Short mmCIF file of C-alpha atoms in Angstrom, two decimals:
data_model
loop_
_atom_site.label_atom_id
_atom_site.label_comp_id
_atom_site.label_asym_id
_atom_site.label_seq_id
_atom_site.Cartn_x
_atom_site.Cartn_y
_atom_site.Cartn_z
CA PHE A 1 158.12 -80.92 25.57
CA TYR A 2 159.14 -78.88 22.52
CA TYR A 3 155.91 -76.90 22.71
CA PHE A 4 156.49 -76.25 26.42
CA VAL A 5 160.06 -75.05 25.79
CA ARG A 6 158.93 -72.79 22.94
CA LEU A 7 156.14 -71.31 25.09
CA CYS A 8 158.57 -70.62 27.95
CA LEU A 9 161.11 -68.98 25.63
CA GLU A 10 158.41 -66.76 24.11
CA LYS A 11 157.35 -65.68 27.60
CA ILE A 12 160.96 -64.92 28.50
CA SER A 13 161.46 -62.89 25.30
CA LEU A 14 158.24 -60.94 25.91
CA GLN A 15 159.22 -60.12 29.48
CA CYS A 16 162.71 -59.01 28.35
CA ILE A 17 161.12 -56.68 25.78
CA ILE A 18 158.77 -55.18 28.36
CA GLN A 19 161.62 -54.84 30.83
CA SER A 20 163.96 -53.20 28.30
CA ARG A 21 161.25 -50.60 27.61
CA ALA A 22 160.85 -49.89 31.32
CA LEU A 23 163.60 -47.27 31.25
CA SER A 24 164.15 -44.88 28.34
CA GLY A 25 167.41 -43.16 27.43
CA ALA A 26 166.12 -39.88 28.90
CA ASP A 27 165.10 -41.69 32.09
CA ALA A 28 168.57 -43.24 32.34
CA ILE A 29 170.26 -39.82 32.08
CA HIS A 30 167.92 -38.43 34.75
CA ALA A 31 168.53 -41.44 37.00
CA LEU A 32 172.32 -41.06 36.65
CA ARG A 33 172.24 -37.36 37.53
CA PRO A 34 173.78 -37.87 41.02
CA PHE A 35 176.48 -40.02 39.42
CA TYR A 36 177.36 -37.36 36.81
CA PHE A 37 177.63 -34.70 39.53
CA ALA A 38 179.96 -36.99 41.48
CA VAL A 39 182.37 -37.80 38.62
CA HIS A 40 182.09 -35.01 36.02
CA PRO A 41 185.60 -33.95 34.87
CA ASP A 42 184.78 -30.23 35.24
CA PHE A 43 184.78 -30.70 39.02
CA PHE A 44 188.35 -32.08 38.93
CA GLY A 45 190.05 -28.98 37.49
CA GLN A 46 192.76 -29.07 40.16
CA HIS A 47 193.43 -32.78 39.67
CA PRO A 48 194.59 -33.36 36.05
CA LYS A 49 195.22 -37.11 36.44
CA GLU A 50 191.81 -37.85 37.98
CA ARG A 51 190.10 -35.59 35.44
CA ALA A 52 191.70 -37.48 32.53
CA VAL A 53 190.64 -40.85 34.00
CA ASN A 54 187.02 -39.69 34.42
CA GLU A 55 186.91 -38.20 30.90
CA ASN A 56 188.09 -41.49 29.42
CA SER A 57 185.71 -43.60 31.50
CA LEU A 58 182.71 -41.39 30.68
CA LYS A 59 183.39 -41.81 26.95
CA ARG A 60 183.38 -45.58 27.33
CA LEU A 61 180.31 -45.56 29.57
CA ASN A 62 178.37 -43.41 27.09
CA GLY A 63 179.30 -45.84 24.32
CA TYR A 64 178.02 -48.75 26.42
CA LEU A 65 174.72 -46.95 27.15
CA GLU A 66 174.28 -46.03 23.47
CA ASN A 67 174.78 -49.66 22.42
CA LEU A 68 172.11 -50.81 24.87
CA GLN A 69 169.60 -48.53 23.13
CA LYS A 70 170.38 -49.71 19.60
CA PRO A 71 167.64 -51.84 18.02
CA GLY A 72 168.56 -55.50 17.89
CA PHE A 73 171.67 -55.07 20.05
CA ARG A 74 172.64 -58.47 21.41
CA SER A 75 176.37 -59.01 21.67
CA PHE A 76 178.27 -57.25 24.42
CA LYS A 77 181.53 -57.49 26.28
CA PRO A 78 182.01 -56.84 30.00
CA THR A 79 183.34 -53.29 30.32
CA GLN A 80 185.55 -52.39 33.27
CA LEU A 81 185.45 -48.74 34.29
CA THR A 82 187.29 -46.68 36.89
CA PHE A 83 186.01 -43.34 38.20
CA TYR A 84 187.20 -40.91 40.82
CA VAL A 85 184.06 -40.13 42.81
CA ARG A 86 183.76 -36.97 44.88
CA GLU A 87 182.88 -37.57 48.52
CA ARG A 88 179.42 -36.46 49.63
CA GLU A 89 178.89 -33.63 52.08
CA PRO A 90 176.71 -34.58 55.06
CA ASN A 91 173.35 -32.90 55.62
CA SER A 92 172.92 -31.65 52.07
CA SER A 93 169.71 -32.22 50.17
CA ASN A 94 170.70 -30.49 46.94
CA VAL A 95 172.36 -32.84 44.43
CA GLN A 96 174.53 -30.07 42.98
CA GLU A 97 175.77 -28.95 46.39
CA SER A 98 176.05 -32.33 48.11
CA PHE A 99 179.56 -33.16 46.85
CA SER A 100 182.69 -31.66 48.30
CA THR A 101 185.66 -30.62 46.19
CA SER A 102 188.29 -31.56 48.73
CA GLY A 103 188.04 -35.35 48.73
CA PHE A 104 187.43 -38.16 46.29
CA ARG A 105 187.89 -41.92 46.05
CA ALA A 106 188.61 -44.34 43.22
CA VAL A 107 185.84 -46.77 42.28
CA SER A 108 186.19 -49.62 39.76
CA PHE A 109 183.36 -51.80 38.49
CA THR A 110 182.49 -54.01 35.52
CA LEU A 111 179.34 -53.53 33.41
CA HIS A 112 177.87 -56.69 31.91
CA THR A 113 174.12 -56.02 31.95
CA ARG A 114 171.88 -56.08 28.88
CA ASP A 115 169.33 -53.35 29.74
CA LEU A 116 169.37 -49.73 30.88
CA LEU A 117 167.66 -50.16 34.23
CA SER A 118 170.00 -52.77 35.65
CA THR A 119 173.01 -50.91 34.21
CA VAL A 120 171.94 -47.68 35.95
CA LEU A 121 171.40 -49.55 39.24
CA ASP A 122 174.81 -51.22 38.96
CA ILE A 123 176.53 -47.87 38.41
CA LEU A 124 174.80 -46.14 41.33
CA ASN A 125 175.30 -49.08 43.70
CA SER A 126 178.98 -49.42 42.75
CA CYS A 127 179.54 -45.75 43.61
CA SER A 128 177.52 -46.02 46.85
CA LEU A 129 174.94 -43.55 45.54
CA SER A 130 171.24 -43.67 46.39
CA THR A 131 168.82 -45.48 44.06
CA GLU A 132 165.65 -44.31 45.78
CA HIS A 133 164.90 -41.66 43.13
CA ILE A 134 164.60 -44.39 40.48
CA GLN A 135 161.39 -45.62 42.10
CA SER A 136 159.75 -42.33 41.13
CA LEU A 137 160.39 -43.05 37.46
CA ASN A 138 157.82 -44.90 35.36
CA VAL A 139 159.27 -48.33 36.11
CA SER A 140 157.22 -51.24 37.37
CA SER A 141 158.15 -52.74 40.73
CA GLN A 142 158.64 -56.11 39.06
CA SER A 143 161.13 -54.61 36.60
CA HIS A 144 162.97 -52.95 39.47
CA LYS A 145 163.16 -56.26 41.27
CA ASP A 146 164.28 -58.17 38.18
CA ALA A 147 166.94 -55.57 37.36
CA LYS A 148 168.80 -56.45 40.52
CA SER A 149 169.44 -59.85 39.05
CA THR A 150 172.74 -60.00 37.18
CA LEU A 151 171.23 -61.67 34.13
CA ASN A 152 167.61 -60.37 34.40
CA ARG A 153 166.18 -63.84 33.86
CA PRO A 154 162.95 -64.69 35.79
CA ILE A 155 163.52 -68.45 35.25
CA LYS A 156 166.75 -70.21 36.18
CA TRP A 157 167.06 -73.30 33.99
CA ASP A 158 168.83 -76.42 35.10
CA LYS A 159 172.15 -77.12 33.31
CA THR A 160 170.63 -80.26 31.74
CA TYR A 161 168.18 -78.03 29.83
CA TYR A 162 171.04 -76.46 27.85
CA SER A 163 172.67 -79.85 27.25
CA PHE A 164 169.39 -81.27 25.92
CA THR A 165 168.32 -78.32 23.74
CA GLY A 166 171.74 -77.13 22.56
CA PHE A 167 171.00 -73.55 23.64
CA LYS A 168 173.88 -71.52 25.14
CA ASP A 169 173.90 -71.03 28.88
CA PRO A 170 174.03 -67.21 29.42
CA GLU A 171 175.55 -67.64 32.89
CA GLU A 172 178.34 -69.74 31.46
CA GLU A 173 178.91 -67.26 28.61
CA LEU A 174 179.22 -64.41 31.10
CA GLU A 175 181.65 -66.34 33.29
CA GLN A 176 183.81 -67.13 30.27
CA ALA A 177 183.76 -63.48 29.13
CA GLN A 178 184.84 -62.34 32.58
CA ARG A 179 187.60 -64.98 32.74
CA VAL A 180 189.08 -63.95 29.38
CA GLU A 181 191.32 -60.95 29.99
CA THR A 182 191.54 -58.40 27.21
CA THR A 183 194.90 -58.55 25.45
CA LEU A 184 196.42 -56.00 23.11
CA THR A 185 196.21 -58.30 20.09
CA SER A 186 192.62 -59.38 20.77
CA TRP A 187 191.55 -55.77 21.28
CA LEU A 188 193.29 -54.66 18.08
CA ASP A 189 191.59 -57.53 16.21
CA ASP A 190 188.21 -56.22 17.34
CA ASN A 191 188.84 -52.49 16.90
CA GLU A 192 191.36 -52.03 14.08
CA ALA A 193 188.72 -51.76 11.33
CA SER A 194 186.74 -49.14 13.24
CA ALA A 195 189.88 -47.11 13.99
CA VAL A 196 191.08 -47.23 10.37
CA LYS A 197 187.68 -46.05 9.13
CA LYS A 198 187.61 -43.13 11.57
CA LEU A 199 191.24 -42.24 10.84
CA LYS A 200 190.69 -42.13 7.06
CA LYS A 201 187.65 -39.94 7.57
CA SER A 202 189.65 -37.53 9.75
CA LEU A 203 192.69 -37.19 7.44
CA PRO A 204 191.39 -34.18 5.44
CA LEU A 205 190.52 -32.41 8.69
CA ARG A 206 193.95 -33.21 10.14
CA LYS A 207 195.61 -31.55 7.14
CA GLU A 208 193.30 -28.57 7.49
CA LEU A 209 194.18 -28.30 11.18
CA GLU A 210 197.92 -28.28 10.46
CA ARG A 211 197.43 -25.66 7.73
CA LEU A 212 195.39 -23.37 9.98
CA LYS A 213 197.79 -23.79 12.88
CA SER A 214 200.82 -23.04 10.71
CA GLU A 215 199.21 -19.98 9.09
CA LEU A 216 198.04 -18.45 12.37
CA SER A 217 201.36 -19.16 14.13
CA HIS A 218 203.22 -17.41 11.32
CA GLN A 219 200.74 -14.55 11.00
CA LEU A 220 200.69 -13.78 14.74
CA GLN A 221 204.32 -14.85 15.31
CA LEU A 222 203.20 -17.27 18.02
CA SER A 223 205.49 -19.65 19.88
CA ASP A 224 202.84 -22.39 19.76
CA ILE A 225 199.11 -23.19 19.69
CA ARG A 226 197.86 -25.82 22.14
CA TRP A 227 194.68 -27.34 23.55
CA GLN A 228 194.11 -28.07 27.22
CA ARG A 229 191.68 -30.91 26.58
CA SER A 230 191.42 -33.71 24.03
CA TRP A 231 188.85 -32.10 21.73
CA GLY A 232 188.27 -33.72 18.35
CA ILE A 233 189.94 -32.49 15.15
CA ALA A 234 186.75 -30.85 13.85
CA HIS A 235 186.33 -28.96 17.12
CA ARG A 236 189.93 -27.73 16.99
CA CYS A 237 189.57 -26.58 13.39
CA SER A 238 186.47 -24.63 14.37
CA GLN A 239 188.39 -22.89 17.18
CA LEU A 240 191.21 -21.90 14.80
CA HIS A 241 188.69 -20.60 12.26
CA SER A 242 187.22 -18.41 15.02
CA LEU A 243 190.65 -17.03 15.88
CA GLY A 244 191.32 -16.46 12.17
CA ARG A 245 188.11 -14.42 11.83
CA LEU A 246 189.13 -12.28 14.81
CA VAL A 247 192.52 -11.64 13.19
CA GLN A 248 190.74 -10.32 10.10
CA GLN A 249 188.27 -8.19 12.09
CA ARG A 250 190.61 -6.75 14.77
CA PRO A 251 194.24 -7.21 13.65
CA GLU A 252 195.43 -4.30 15.80
CA VAL A 253 194.58 -5.99 19.14
CA LEU A 254 196.54 -9.14 18.33
CA LYS A 255 199.94 -7.47 18.01
CA ASN A 256 200.46 -7.96 21.78
CA VAL A 257 200.46 -11.76 21.46
CA LYS A 258 203.75 -11.96 19.57
CA GLY A 259 206.08 -14.68 20.85
CA ARG A 260 203.44 -16.20 23.15
CA THR A 261 201.70 -19.59 23.28
CA VAL A 262 197.92 -19.61 22.78
CA VAL A 263 195.99 -22.31 24.65
CA PHE A 264 192.35 -23.13 23.92
CA THR A 265 190.79 -24.06 27.23
CA ASP A 266 187.69 -23.66 29.43
CA ARG A 267 188.23 -20.02 30.39
CA SER A 268 189.92 -16.90 29.04
CA GLY A 269 192.86 -15.05 30.57
CA MET A 270 196.56 -15.70 31.09
CA SER A 271 197.75 -18.92 32.69
CA ALA A 272 200.27 -19.26 35.50
CA ALA A 273 202.74 -20.49 32.88
CA GLY A 274 202.36 -17.22 30.93
CA HIS A 275 200.23 -18.63 28.09
CA VAL A 276 197.28 -16.75 26.58
CA MET A 277 194.13 -18.72 27.37
CA LEU A 278 191.12 -18.49 25.05
CA GLY A 279 187.92 -19.93 26.51
CA THR A 280 186.18 -22.07 23.91
CA MET A 281 182.74 -21.02 25.18
CA ASP A 282 183.58 -17.29 25.00
CA VAL A 283 182.70 -15.06 22.04
CA HIS A 284 185.08 -12.80 20.13
CA HIS A 285 184.25 -9.90 22.43
CA HIS A 286 185.79 -11.74 25.40
CA TRP A 287 188.84 -12.80 23.39
CA THR A 288 189.36 -9.21 22.24
CA LYS A 289 189.36 -8.00 25.84
CA ILE A 290 192.02 -10.57 26.75
CA PHE A 291 194.29 -9.43 23.91
CA GLU A 292 193.78 -5.79 24.93
CA ARG A 293 194.74 -6.60 28.54
CA LEU A 294 197.94 -8.44 27.62
CA PRO A 295 200.27 -5.49 28.48
CA ASN A 296 198.82 -5.47 32.02
CA TYR A 297 199.20 -9.25 32.23
CA TYR A 298 202.85 -8.93 31.26
CA LYS A 299 203.40 -6.43 34.12
CA LEU A 300 201.77 -8.83 36.57
CA GLN A 301 203.94 -11.63 35.23
CA LYS A 302 207.09 -9.61 36.00
CA ARG A 303 205.86 -9.11 39.57
CA LEU A 304 205.18 -12.85 39.78
CA LEU A 305 208.71 -13.69 38.64
CA PHE A 306 210.07 -11.27 41.25
CA LEU A 307 208.01 -13.07 43.94
CA GLU A 308 209.38 -16.43 42.83
CA ASP A 309 212.91 -15.03 43.09
CA ARG A 310 212.27 -13.64 46.59
CA ILE A 311 210.86 -17.00 47.78
CA SER A 312 213.91 -18.72 46.32
CA GLN A 313 216.23 -16.43 48.31
CA LEU A 314 214.37 -17.17 51.54
CA LEU A 315 214.58 -20.94 50.92
CA GLY A 316 218.31 -21.29 50.26
CA GLY A 317 218.16 -20.85 46.49
CA ILE A 318 215.57 -23.55 45.69
CA GLN A 319 213.79 -22.69 42.41
CA VAL A 320 210.00 -22.20 42.38
CA ILE A 321 208.53 -23.74 39.22
CA TYR A 322 205.08 -24.32 37.72
CA VAL A 323 204.57 -27.67 35.95
CA GLU A 324 201.57 -27.59 33.60
CA GLU A 325 201.28 -31.38 33.34
CA LEU A 326 201.20 -31.93 37.11
CA GLN A 327 199.44 -28.86 38.49
CA PRO A 328 195.91 -27.49 38.06
CA LEU A 329 195.40 -24.89 35.33
CA LEU A 330 195.62 -21.63 37.26
CA THR A 331 195.23 -18.10 35.96
CA LEU A 332 198.09 -15.66 36.43
CA GLU A 333 196.09 -13.81 39.11
CA GLU A 334 195.34 -17.02 41.05
CA TYR A 335 198.95 -18.13 40.98
CA TYR A 336 200.20 -14.67 42.00
CA ASP A 337 197.89 -14.69 45.05
CA THR A 338 199.18 -18.15 46.00
CA LEU A 339 202.81 -17.01 45.76
CA ASP A 340 202.12 -13.77 47.62
CA SER A 341 200.43 -15.57 50.52
CA PHE A 342 203.28 -18.09 50.78
CA TYR A 343 205.93 -15.37 50.57
CA ASN A 344 204.38 -13.39 53.45
CA LYS A 345 204.25 -16.55 55.54
CA LEU A 346 207.95 -17.19 54.92
CA LEU A 347 208.83 -13.58 55.80
CA ASP A 348 207.15 -13.91 59.18
CA SER A 349 208.82 -17.24 59.97
CA ARG A 350 212.39 -16.19 59.01
CA LEU A 351 213.60 -19.73 58.30
CA PRO A 352 217.38 -20.12 58.82
CA PHE A 353 218.38 -21.52 55.44
CA HIS A 354 222.01 -21.07 54.43
CA PRO A 355 222.20 -18.92 51.25
CA HIS A 356 222.48 -20.99 48.06
CA SER A 357 222.51 -24.27 50.03
CA LEU A 358 219.54 -25.59 48.01
CA ARG A 359 220.57 -24.20 44.62
CA GLY A 360 219.72 -26.62 41.81
CA LEU A 361 216.64 -28.00 43.59
CA GLN A 362 213.04 -27.25 42.54
CA MET A 363 209.65 -26.92 44.21
CA ILE A 364 206.03 -26.40 43.20
CA LEU A 365 203.28 -24.89 45.35
CA GLU A 366 199.88 -26.50 45.72
CA SER A 367 196.92 -25.21 47.71
CA ASP A 368 195.00 -28.52 48.01
CA ARG A 369 197.64 -30.52 49.92
CA TYR A 370 198.45 -30.70 53.61
CA THR A 371 201.85 -32.39 53.78
CA PRO A 372 205.03 -31.82 51.73
CA SER A 373 206.24 -34.55 49.40
CA LEU A 374 209.08 -35.33 46.99
CA HIS A 375 208.09 -36.20 43.41
CA GLU A 376 209.82 -38.98 41.49
CA PHE A 377 211.08 -36.28 39.09
CA GLY A 378 212.99 -34.58 41.92
CA HIS A 379 210.87 -31.50 42.67
CA PHE A 380 209.30 -30.84 46.06
CA THR A 381 205.52 -30.44 46.26
CA ILE A 382 204.90 -27.91 49.03
CA PRO A 383 201.44 -27.07 50.44
CA THR A 384 200.83 -23.34 50.82
CA ILE A 385 199.57 -23.99 54.37
CA CYS A 386 202.62 -26.03 55.34
CA ASP A 387 204.13 -25.22 58.74
CA PRO A 388 207.48 -23.44 58.08
CA ALA A 389 209.40 -25.55 60.63
CA THR A 390 208.05 -28.77 59.08
CA LEU A 391 208.90 -27.42 55.62
CA ARG A 392 212.52 -26.70 56.57
CA TRP A 393 213.02 -30.13 58.17
CA PHE A 394 211.49 -31.96 55.19
CA ILE A 395 213.51 -30.14 52.53
CA ILE A 396 216.82 -30.60 54.35
CA ALA A 397 216.10 -34.29 55.01
CA LYS A 398 215.17 -34.99 51.37
CA ALA A 399 217.64 -32.69 49.58
CA GLN A 400 220.10 -35.40 48.55
CA GLU A 401 217.33 -37.72 47.35
CA ALA A 402 215.86 -34.82 45.37
CA ARG A 403 219.18 -34.25 43.57
CA GLU A 404 219.37 -37.94 42.68
CA ASN A 405 215.78 -37.88 41.38
CA LEU A 406 216.50 -34.83 39.23
CA LYS A 407 219.47 -36.58 37.67
CA ARG A 408 217.38 -39.71 37.09
CA LYS A 409 214.66 -37.55 35.49
CA GLU A 410 217.08 -36.18 32.88
CA GLU A 411 218.21 -39.70 32.00
CA MET A 412 214.62 -40.95 31.91
CA MET A 413 213.46 -38.14 29.59
CA ILE A 414 216.22 -38.99 27.13
CA THR A 415 215.39 -42.70 27.28
CA GLU A 416 211.67 -42.00 26.84
CA LYS A 417 212.20 -39.87 23.74
CA GLU A 418 214.54 -42.45 22.18
CA LEU A 419 212.04 -45.27 22.81
CA ILE A 420 209.14 -43.25 21.40
CA ASP A 421 211.14 -42.53 18.22
CA THR A 422 212.28 -46.16 17.90
CA SER A 423 208.79 -47.56 18.52
CA THR A 424 207.21 -45.13 16.03
CA GLU A 425 209.66 -46.22 13.35
CA LYS A 426 209.57 -49.97 14.03
CA LEU A 427 205.77 -50.17 14.25
CA SER A 428 205.36 -47.79 11.25
CA LEU A 429 203.14 -45.52 13.34
CA ASP A 430 202.14 -42.11 12.11
CA ARG A 431 202.26 -40.84 15.68
CA LEU A 432 202.97 -42.21 19.18
CA TYR A 433 202.15 -40.10 22.21
CA LYS A 434 200.90 -40.39 25.80
CA GLU A 435 198.31 -38.79 28.05
CA PRO A 436 199.69 -36.39 30.70
CA SER A 437 198.61 -38.78 33.46
CA VAL A 438 201.02 -41.46 32.15
CA SER A 439 204.44 -41.13 33.78
CA SER A 440 207.76 -41.41 31.95
CA ALA A 441 208.52 -44.69 33.75
CA GLN A 442 205.19 -46.13 32.58
CA MET A 443 205.78 -44.92 29.01
CA ILE A 444 209.27 -46.45 28.95
CA ASP A 445 207.92 -49.79 30.16
CA CYS A 446 205.14 -49.70 27.55
CA CYS A 447 207.48 -48.88 24.65
CA LYS A 448 209.99 -51.56 25.60
CA ARG A 449 207.29 -54.22 25.47
CA LEU A 450 205.81 -52.83 22.23
CA LEU A 451 209.21 -53.23 20.58
CA GLU A 452 209.15 -56.93 21.41
CA GLU A 453 205.88 -57.49 19.55
CA SER A 454 204.96 -57.84 15.90
CA LEU A 455 201.92 -55.59 15.40
CA PRO A 456 201.16 -55.03 11.71
CA TYR A 457 197.74 -53.61 12.70
CA LEU A 458 199.40 -50.40 13.86
CA GLN A 459 200.93 -49.36 10.53
CA GLY A 460 200.02 -45.74 9.80
CA MET A 461 197.95 -45.39 12.98
CA HIS A 462 197.96 -42.78 15.75
CA LEU A 463 198.66 -44.56 19.05
CA CYS A 464 198.02 -42.95 22.42
CA VAL A 465 199.33 -44.58 25.61
CA SER A 466 196.72 -44.15 28.30
CA HIS A 467 195.17 -46.13 31.17
CA PHE A 468 192.33 -47.74 29.19
CA TYR A 469 191.48 -49.22 25.82
CA SER A 470 189.41 -46.95 23.54
CA VAL A 471 189.10 -45.69 19.97
CA LEU A 472 188.84 -41.89 19.81
CA GLN A 473 186.42 -40.17 17.45
CA ASP A 474 189.21 -39.33 14.98
CA GLY A 475 190.64 -42.85 14.88
CA ASP A 476 193.40 -42.59 17.50
CA LEU A 477 193.94 -45.90 19.29
CA CYS A 478 194.28 -45.63 23.07
CA ILE A 479 195.88 -48.51 24.93
CA PRO A 480 196.76 -48.89 28.62
CA TRP A 481 200.46 -48.50 29.37
CA ASN A 482 200.41 -51.85 31.22
CA TRP A 483 198.69 -53.77 28.38
CA LYS A 484 198.87 -57.55 28.43
#
């Protein structure tokens, strides 16, 4: 019997090895190409919350795929991921063109497979994407069939086999892993050492980043230096070094930036908020042109402010605002065109608002919505294509609720700041912050519960409140706001 068991186990091990070689890392990337086109953050530029979720999930997915390719990798934990997937366009054969930009849906799934092929199939099937192209890869039909099995085991042993031999039942292990919900303390137990190691390694670079930022802000008399995306510390230092070299080479063109905020982002220009945008993929020549054009940008900004004022007058004194955290990153030209189109529409409709009747209220314009709404922070979100009569009725009906929300927002912002300061001090954190997609109400709830816990692991750490658990490359700990 022992010989029979040993022979069977050797056959299982051999088949697992063959199967794990059936799909290489390069094959996996190729097979996931439709998935990447459906979820890539660059396609969610006008949806900051969804973009942040997809960025976070892709980091965790890439880590899972890398672990599967490590020699001798055995232990794993089920990984739950959420992606916003763009809806497919009908009758399109080109992968790059087959996804629309107007609609998307949220998809959540849990990865618990031990090989690349079954992981790839799980991802594609969970997102309702075709798996037909995988058959063209160099994968045996038997491997493809086996990969559809959750555990990839060609032989299903009776439970008495595990009782007799003492071996662990993989099905039972998986069920237990799925039943055990990740808690904050258990996750910190598993990830504290890794985070501390990364944080210590990043400390010299963090000091260098602060030095460069302070020097350039003083030298150029900037209001601030920011980053649109969560690039690593090394990447940020590199961007500041590039700006520093430009200052040395062309100091005369940078005099126009005085008093402004510089934002490193995906494209160069001036943002709707009036910040100077420097595209991280652009060379100094492009940056120089932006600095040279700043006087013209400032003229356009004055015209934009005039448009906002005119719209306000036509809508009973309601203030038109642009909220960076909640709206897509628009250039000054794009935002001006949006305002101009909306203003002309209002002029033609001649809405009968009483002058100053809506003073103190706020609104933002968005081009990718169809119905007006009232945000929890008190501002109206108005689609540029909104019917003027519908717009007037909605604003008047919701005006009182909007004033109450604005008042609640002020109180909430004060409470949030106080709780962040208190939590940072009590937990001995070096820094506590949140992702833009986390609301103030969620942050307040998170901080209140953190203050009730004893968490010595967090001393000296950088803690980011997000929607998922992860350790960033520079040692920042990300935890979901609704942690258990």
